[in-house]
C-alpha atoms as one frame of an Amber mdcrd trajectory, in Angstrom:
protein
  -0.082  -0.003  -0.079   1.347   3.765  -1.080   2.394   5.674   2.025  -0.357
   8.191   1.589  -2.930   5.654   1.538  -1.369   3.981   4.805  -1.057   7.283
   6.494  -5.018   7.959   5.529  -6.277   4.246   6.633  -4.534   5.428   9.940
  -6.139   8.585  10.165  -9.593   6.889   9.804  -8.975   4.270  12.401  -7.803
   6.609  14.689 -11.039   8.970  14.320 -13.422   5.585  14.733 -11.486   4.577
  17.635 -12.364   7.852  19.082 -15.868   7.583  18.449 -15.742   3.972  19.643
 -14.066   5.202  23.021 -16.618   8.221  23.329 -19.663   5.663  23.060 -18.161
   3.353  25.691 -17.399   6.155  28.150 -21.161   7.142  27.775 -22.344   3.751
  28.474 -21.998   3.075  32.579 -25.292   2.164  33.490 -25.590  -1.010  34.650
 -28.757  -3.188  34.332 -30.549  -5.967  32.665 -31.925  -5.267  29.023 -34.693
  -6.646  27.021 -33.438  -7.909  23.943 -36.494  -8.715  21.014 -35.417 -10.617
  17.826 -38.188 -10.754  15.473 -38.762 -10.664  11.884 -39.450 -13.069   9.016
 -35.998 -14.503   8.543 -34.131 -17.815   9.914 -32.391 -17.826  13.058 -33.966
 -16.199  15.913 -34.164 -18.795  18.592 -30.777 -19.694  17.601 -29.439 -16.567
  18.571 -31.339 -16.493  22.053 -29.792 -19.575  22.546 -26.228 -18.712  21.502
 -26.739 -15.746  24.118 -28.198 -18.513  26.540 -24.920 -20.411  25.867 -22.551
 -17.142  25.986 -24.275 -16.415  29.625 -23.510 -20.092  30.853 -19.771 -19.486
  30.007 -19.899 -17.045  32.290 -21.436 -18.740  35.323 -24.862 -17.403  34.823
 -28.039 -18.899  35.734 -30.735 -18.581  33.387 -34.517 -19.997  32.194 -35.905
 -21.063  29.338 -39.626 -21.076  27.803 -40.372 -22.278  24.428 -44.060 -21.065
  23.693 -44.721 -22.959  20.421 -42.786 -25.373  18.910 -42.760 -28.725  17.540
 -42.916 -31.744  19.971 -39.533 -33.152  18.980 -36.711 -31.365  20.483 -34.308
 -29.125  18.871 -30.675 -29.671  18.746 -30.334 -26.708  20.812 -31.925 -28.278
  23.387 -30.600 -31.773  22.901 -26.992 -30.191  23.188 -27.878 -28.205  26.382
 -29.273 -31.072  28.367 -25.728 -32.933  27.641 -23.583 -30.376  29.153 -23.121
 -29.953  33.008 -23.972 -26.244  32.922 -27.624 -27.597  31.880 -28.063 -27.684
  35.749 -27.721 -24.148  35.660 -31.119 -23.654  33.355 -34.783 -23.996  34.329
 -36.545 -25.215  30.994 -39.887 -25.387  29.983 -41.352 -26.362  26.809 -45.329
 -25.880  25.901 -44.497 -28.887  23.627 -47.876 -28.802  21.897 -46.553 -28.636
  18.719 -47.835 -25.749  16.386 -50.564 -23.984  16.422 -51.776 -24.757  12.611
 -51.233 -28.330  13.811 -53.114 -28.603  16.813 -56.082 -26.316  15.551 -57.521
 -26.306  19.138 -57.618 -22.935  20.726 -59.048 -24.549  24.180 -56.012 -26.665
  24.439 -53.112 -24.026  23.158 -54.825 -21.704  25.637 -54.166 -23.885  28.386
 -51.000 -24.711  27.304 -49.647 -21.149  27.010 -51.189 -20.490  30.488 -49.107
 -22.903  32.208 -46.005 -22.044  30.037 -46.918 -18.439  31.253 -47.018 -19.644
  35.030 -43.348 -21.025  34.430 -41.920 -17.777  32.615 -43.665 -15.460  35.220
 -42.036 -17.623  38.012 -38.821 -16.966  36.092 -39.239 -13.352  35.784 -39.660
 -13.161  39.704 -36.723 -14.911  40.342 -33.598 -12.539  41.061 -31.162 -15.763
  40.676 -31.621 -16.049  37.001 -29.778 -13.710  35.310 -31.468 -14.368  31.925
 -34.904 -15.471  30.897 -35.287 -16.452  27.476 -38.902 -16.353  25.906 -38.834
 -18.209  22.749 -41.890 -17.846  20.233 -43.704 -15.618  22.718 -44.669 -13.069
  19.961 -46.977 -15.412  18.916 -48.650 -16.155  22.551 -49.772 -12.092  21.982
 -51.017 -12.263  18.526 -53.241 -15.001  18.597 -54.707 -13.651  22.160 -53.373
 -16.595  24.238 -51.896 -14.382  26.694 -52.683 -10.928  27.708 -50.221  -8.543
  26.088 -50.211  -6.021  29.061 -50.037  -8.538  31.595 -46.943  -9.869  30.012
 -45.397  -6.611  29.927 -46.086  -5.835  33.303 -44.246  -8.943  34.452 -41.052
  -8.527  32.146 -41.116  -4.223  33.565 -41.246  -5.829  37.391 -38.198  -8.179
  37.080 -35.398  -8.170  38.848 -33.091  -4.948  37.706 -30.218  -7.133  36.716
 -32.373  -9.410  34.671 -32.019  -9.511  30.920 -35.184 -10.963  29.329 -34.797
 -12.206  25.477 -37.901 -12.549  23.155 -38.274 -14.215  19.996 -40.959 -14.637
  17.170 -42.552 -13.069  13.902 -45.035 -10.259  14.048 -43.936  -8.697  17.601
 -46.799  -6.119  18.722 -45.574  -2.433  19.128 -45.939  -3.013  22.632 -42.948
  -5.498  22.787 -41.321  -3.100  20.222 -41.249  -0.319  22.810 -40.450  -2.098
  25.753 -37.255  -3.497  24.329 -33.794  -1.794  24.812 -32.472  -3.623  21.941
 -34.328  -4.944  18.452 -32.980  -6.907  15.545 -35.174  -7.647  13.072 -33.997
 -10.617  10.864 -35.117 -10.371   7.082 -36.601 -13.399   5.208 -34.220 -12.587
   2.251 -33.920 -16.118   1.169 -34.990 -19.581   2.682 -33.913 -22.966   1.210
 -37.255 -24.442   2.103 -39.052 -22.489  -0.271 -36.688 -23.648  -2.904 -38.257
 -27.332  -1.837 -34.935 -28.161   0.400 -36.299 -30.229   3.163 -35.882 -28.997
   6.866 -32.401 -30.599   8.157 -31.488 -31.581  11.585 -28.678 -29.639  12.850
 -29.382 -26.970  10.564 -33.013 -26.009  10.792 -33.915 -27.928  14.027
């Protein structure tokens, strides 16, 4: 690289460092946050479990409630159960299958209420550093759970507890509640091209 380009690059990196350092200096508040991972793209639950494993790596305790999922265990859950650190995780699955399979609102409502009771207990537990509410957005979309009740429980959680919410079509109340929102876009998906869902990749 020419000397002039090197100097220009170094100057840009120095300015970038100053901006980053200033942002770090401003961010001094310590508290748990609400993370919302939404959108129609693939990877919302996978992202949440990645953060769960990160938390476990730091010796944190966690709770996980999976609301709408199939009845077979996903790779993330199978792997978690094989780890010694799984003792640090409270886990509950609604495990009724997808609503479009059950087609039974009353049964799904009962299962949702039971899953929410588990979630509410976790949200009130100061010993839990992280609570993952996987596919919670569907519970609100289909009116299985009351949005105001859910939001209030999350707001009232212990101050150092972080909550991750996943699922499509997040309600405005969740968007407002969240400190961090990531929207995963559905740009392209192999399944739509006729590729069968694969264990280890899709579940």
